[in-house]
mmCIF file of C-alpha atoms in Angstrom:
data_model
loop_
_atom_site.group_PDB
_atom_site.id
_atom_site.type_symbol
_atom_site.label_atom_id
_atom_site.label_comp_id
_atom_site.label_asym_id
_atom_site.label_seq_id
_atom_site.Cartn_x
_atom_site.Cartn_y
_atom_site.Cartn_z
ATOM 1 C CA MET A 1 -71.018 5.874 35.342
ATOM 2 C CA VAL A 2 -69.215 4.289 32.400
ATOM 3 C CA VAL A 3 -69.940 0.690 31.482
ATOM 4 C CA VAL A 4 -67.485 -0.968 29.126
ATOM 5 C CA ILE A 5 -68.438 -4.047 27.159
ATOM 6 C CA ARG A 6 -65.457 -5.618 25.501
ATOM 7 C CA ILE A 7 -66.151 -8.131 22.784
ATOM 8 C CA SER A 8 -63.135 -10.278 22.309
ATOM 9 C CA THR A 9 -61.831 -13.451 20.717
ATOM 10 C CA SER A 10 -59.798 -16.147 22.376
ATOM 11 C CA LEU A 11 -56.981 -15.561 19.871
ATOM 12 C CA GLU A 12 -55.954 -12.266 21.398
ATOM 13 C CA SER A 13 -52.746 -12.088 23.369
ATOM 14 C CA ASN A 14 -51.559 -9.464 25.807
ATOM 15 C CA LEU A 15 -49.163 -7.973 23.297
ATOM 16 C CA ARG A 16 -51.182 -8.706 20.163
ATOM 17 C CA LEU A 17 -47.943 -8.440 18.254
ATOM 18 C CA ASP A 18 -47.562 -12.024 17.098
ATOM 19 C CA VAL A 19 -51.134 -12.481 15.839
ATOM 20 C CA PRO A 20 -51.162 -12.013 12.048
ATOM 21 C CA GLU A 21 -54.849 -11.051 11.742
ATOM 22 C CA ILE A 22 -56.829 -9.673 14.654
ATOM 23 C CA THR A 23 -60.590 -9.474 14.470
ATOM 24 C CA PRO A 24 -61.558 -5.943 15.529
ATOM 25 C CA THR A 25 -62.853 -5.635 19.052
ATOM 26 C CA LEU A 26 -65.818 -3.344 19.489
ATOM 27 C CA VAL A 27 -66.182 -1.533 22.759
ATOM 28 C CA GLN A 28 -69.511 0.066 23.571
ATOM 29 C CA ILE A 29 -69.297 2.821 26.121
ATOM 30 C CA THR A 30 -72.535 4.069 27.608
ATOM 31 C CA GLY A 31 -73.405 6.624 30.221
ATOM 32 C CA GLY A 32 -72.504 9.814 28.399
ATOM 33 C CA GLY A 33 -74.149 8.880 25.109
ATOM 34 C CA ASP A 34 -73.850 5.753 23.032
ATOM 35 C CA ASP A 35 -70.553 5.376 21.233
ATOM 36 C CA VAL A 36 -69.263 2.194 19.585
ATOM 37 C CA ARG A 37 -65.494 2.137 19.236
ATOM 38 C CA GLU A 38 -63.321 -0.238 17.298
ATOM 39 C CA HIS A 39 -60.345 -1.460 19.263
ATOM 40 C CA MET A 40 -57.343 -1.013 16.990
ATOM 41 C CA PHE A 41 -54.461 -2.300 19.104
ATOM 42 C CA ASP A 42 -52.776 -2.412 22.487
ATOM 43 C CA LYS A 43 -49.167 -1.560 23.223
ATOM 44 C CA VAL A 44 -47.421 -2.702 26.383
ATOM 45 C CA VAL A 45 -45.074 0.194 27.007
ATOM 46 C CA THR A 46 -41.366 -0.401 27.359
ATOM 47 C CA ALA A 47 -38.788 1.479 29.404
ATOM 48 C CA SER A 48 -37.854 3.517 26.335
ATOM 49 C CA ASP A 49 -41.535 4.392 25.662
ATOM 50 C CA VAL A 50 -41.856 6.012 29.093
ATOM 51 C CA GLY A 51 -38.259 7.184 29.469
ATOM 52 C CA LYS A 52 -36.117 10.105 28.390
ATOM 53 C CA LEU A 53 -36.610 9.558 24.661
ATOM 54 C CA ASN A 54 -40.105 11.104 24.969
ATOM 55 C CA ARG A 55 -41.646 8.936 22.294
ATOM 56 C CA LEU A 56 -43.867 5.893 21.825
ATOM 57 C CA VAL A 57 -42.818 3.351 19.228
ATOM 58 C CA VAL A 58 -45.904 2.149 17.337
ATOM 59 C CA PRO A 59 -45.450 -1.433 16.083
ATOM 60 C CA ASN A 60 -45.061 -1.330 12.295
ATOM 61 C CA GLN A 61 -47.980 -3.677 11.572
ATOM 62 C CA PHE A 62 -50.390 -1.378 13.443
ATOM 63 C CA ALA A 63 -48.825 1.853 12.224
ATOM 64 C CA GLU A 64 -49.181 0.817 8.600
ATOM 65 C CA LYS A 65 -52.711 -0.535 9.089
ATOM 66 C CA TYR A 66 -54.266 2.252 11.174
ATOM 67 C CA PHE A 67 -52.080 5.316 10.625
ATOM 68 C CA PRO A 68 -50.673 4.967 7.103
ATOM 69 C CA LEU A 69 -48.049 7.563 6.404
ATOM 70 C CA ASP A 70 -46.468 8.523 3.105
ATOM 71 C CA VAL A 71 -42.938 8.746 4.437
ATOM 72 C CA ALA A 72 -41.632 10.548 1.344
ATOM 73 C CA ALA A 73 -44.367 13.203 1.402
ATOM 74 C CA ASN A 74 -44.567 13.727 5.176
ATOM 75 C CA GLU A 75 -41.056 14.346 6.425
ATOM 76 C CA LYS A 76 -42.303 15.965 9.630
ATOM 77 C CA GLY A 77 -45.242 13.592 10.057
ATOM 78 C CA LEU A 78 -48.826 14.212 11.088
ATOM 79 C CA LEU A 79 -50.581 15.569 14.132
ATOM 80 C CA LEU A 80 -52.940 12.914 15.544
ATOM 81 C CA ASN A 81 -55.634 13.944 18.018
ATOM 82 C CA PHE A 82 -56.803 11.428 20.627
ATOM 83 C CA GLU A 83 -59.372 11.675 23.403
ATOM 84 C CA ASP A 84 -58.799 9.862 26.701
ATOM 85 C CA ARG A 85 -61.467 8.334 28.952
ATOM 86 C CA GLY A 86 -61.773 11.623 30.850
ATOM 87 C CA GLY A 87 -62.536 13.517 27.647
ATOM 88 C CA LYS A 88 -59.166 15.291 27.565
ATOM 89 C CA LEU A 89 -57.691 15.814 24.109
ATOM 90 C CA TRP A 90 -54.126 14.737 23.394
ATOM 91 C CA ASN A 91 -52.176 15.784 20.312
ATOM 92 C CA PHE A 92 -49.221 13.636 19.301
ATOM 93 C CA ARG A 93 -46.846 14.165 16.419
ATOM 94 C CA TYR A 94 -46.762 10.909 14.485
ATOM 95 C CA SER A 95 -43.871 10.273 12.131
ATOM 96 C CA TYR A 96 -41.437 7.740 10.770
ATOM 97 C CA SER A 97 -37.949 7.719 12.256
ATOM 98 C CA ASN A 98 -35.316 6.862 9.690
ATOM 99 C CA ASN A 99 -32.773 6.358 12.486
ATOM 100 C CA SER A 100 -34.729 3.611 14.236
ATOM 101 C CA GLN A 101 -36.711 2.519 11.158
ATOM 102 C CA SER A 102 -39.928 2.779 13.165
ATOM 103 C CA TYR A 103 -43.127 4.780 13.503
ATOM 104 C CA ILE A 104 -43.230 6.984 16.575
ATOM 105 C CA MET A 105 -45.477 9.371 18.476
ATOM 106 C CA THR A 106 -43.511 12.239 19.942
ATOM 107 C CA MET A 107 -44.630 15.794 20.784
ATOM 108 C CA GLY A 108 -47.270 15.489 23.502
ATOM 109 C CA TRP A 109 -46.397 11.917 24.419
ATOM 110 C CA SER A 110 -44.286 12.777 27.497
ATOM 111 C CA ALA A 111 -47.149 14.865 28.937
ATOM 112 C CA PHE A 112 -49.520 11.905 28.453
ATOM 113 C CA VAL A 113 -47.030 9.614 30.232
ATOM 114 C CA ARG A 114 -46.738 12.060 33.154
ATOM 115 C CA ASP A 115 -50.475 12.748 33.422
ATOM 116 C CA HIS A 116 -51.380 9.049 33.413
ATOM 117 C CA HIS A 117 -48.390 7.941 35.546
ATOM 118 C CA LEU A 118 -47.367 5.345 32.960
ATOM 119 C CA ALA A 119 -44.593 2.912 33.799
ATOM 120 C CA THR A 120 -42.892 0.016 32.054
ATOM 121 C CA GLY A 121 -45.356 -2.843 31.573
ATOM 122 C CA ASP A 122 -48.493 -0.678 31.521
ATOM 123 C CA THR A 123 -50.765 -0.967 28.489
ATOM 124 C CA VAL A 124 -51.892 1.791 26.158
ATOM 125 C CA SER A 125 -54.943 1.000 24.016
ATOM 126 C CA PHE A 126 -55.996 2.721 20.816
ATOM 127 C CA TYR A 127 -59.582 2.936 19.524
ATOM 128 C CA ARG A 128 -61.518 4.703 16.798
ATOM 129 C CA ALA A 129 -65.138 5.601 16.144
ATOM 130 C CA GLY A 130 -65.634 7.030 12.686
ATOM 131 C CA THR A 131 -62.999 9.728 12.290
ATOM 132 C CA ARG A 132 -62.440 10.146 16.045
ATOM 133 C CA LEU A 133 -59.444 8.572 17.773
ATOM 134 C CA PHE A 134 -59.339 7.486 21.413
ATOM 135 C CA ILE A 135 -56.565 6.442 23.764
ATOM 136 C CA ASP A 136 -56.776 4.636 27.074
ATOM 137 C CA CYS A 137 -54.276 3.103 29.441
ATOM 138 C CA ARG A 138 -54.205 0.686 32.312
ATOM 139 C CA VAL A 139 -51.651 -0.207 34.908
ATOM 140 C CA ARG A 140 -49.870 -3.514 34.501
ATOM 141 C CA GLY A 141 -52.169 -6.286 35.674
ATOM 142 C CA GLN A 142 -55.243 -4.053 35.887
ATOM 143 C CA ILE A 143 -58.425 -5.353 34.264
ATOM 144 C CA LEU A 144 -59.986 -3.046 31.654
ATOM 145 C CA ALA A 145 -63.229 -2.415 33.547
ATOM 146 C CA PRO A 146 -63.485 -4.138 36.925
ATOM 147 C CA VAL A 147 -66.863 -5.703 37.719
ATOM 148 C CA THR A 148 -68.613 -4.401 34.588
ATOM 149 C CA GLN A 149 -66.434 -6.079 31.963
ATOM 150 C CA ALA A 150 -68.272 -8.650 29.882
ATOM 151 C CA VAL A 151 -66.590 -10.835 27.286
ATOM 152 C CA MET A 152 -68.753 -12.437 24.615
ATOM 153 C CA PRO A 153 -68.378 -13.566 21.021
ATOM 154 C CA ALA A 154 -69.365 -10.961 18.439
ATOM 155 C CA SER A 155 -72.166 -13.231 17.197
ATOM 156 C CA ALA A 156 -73.876 -12.966 20.604
ATOM 157 C CA SER A 157 -74.183 -9.198 20.471
ATOM 158 C CA PRO A 158 -77.406 -7.960 18.843
ATOM 159 C CA ALA A 159 -75.902 -4.484 18.372
ATOM 160 C CA LEU A 160 -73.289 -5.863 15.988
ATOM 161 C CA LYS A 161 -75.593 -7.777 13.653
#
């Protein structure tokens, strides 16, 4: 059994794109060992993110904050390794596209879309714990963790003090 505790602020929006500074959300997952993960960002996927282009556009503000890339030195980009909630590892090529002037995840992304049955409007969430990266997704309108989700201010959590 996995219990997810999501500590959140009232300033968060669904897209989280128009909020200049977002206080990190910590998610504690228990059941298979204690692991505290920092919520980096969510991305509501668009038709082009799940379509024939086979790539996810990472919003610039999050790309530059969480996955900084020296565009001049890394023409082909980096290989980022993520773990999903089932423990499966996903490798995505992460690079900067000069054509679209955006940061993208390509190689491996279309398999993730297929395996998780992603569609326009679904949300992909990115987390980290130390040097490990995690990815999760939920169907449009689905709550992160039905029944077991608890929202509380960070100051109320003894584990975060």
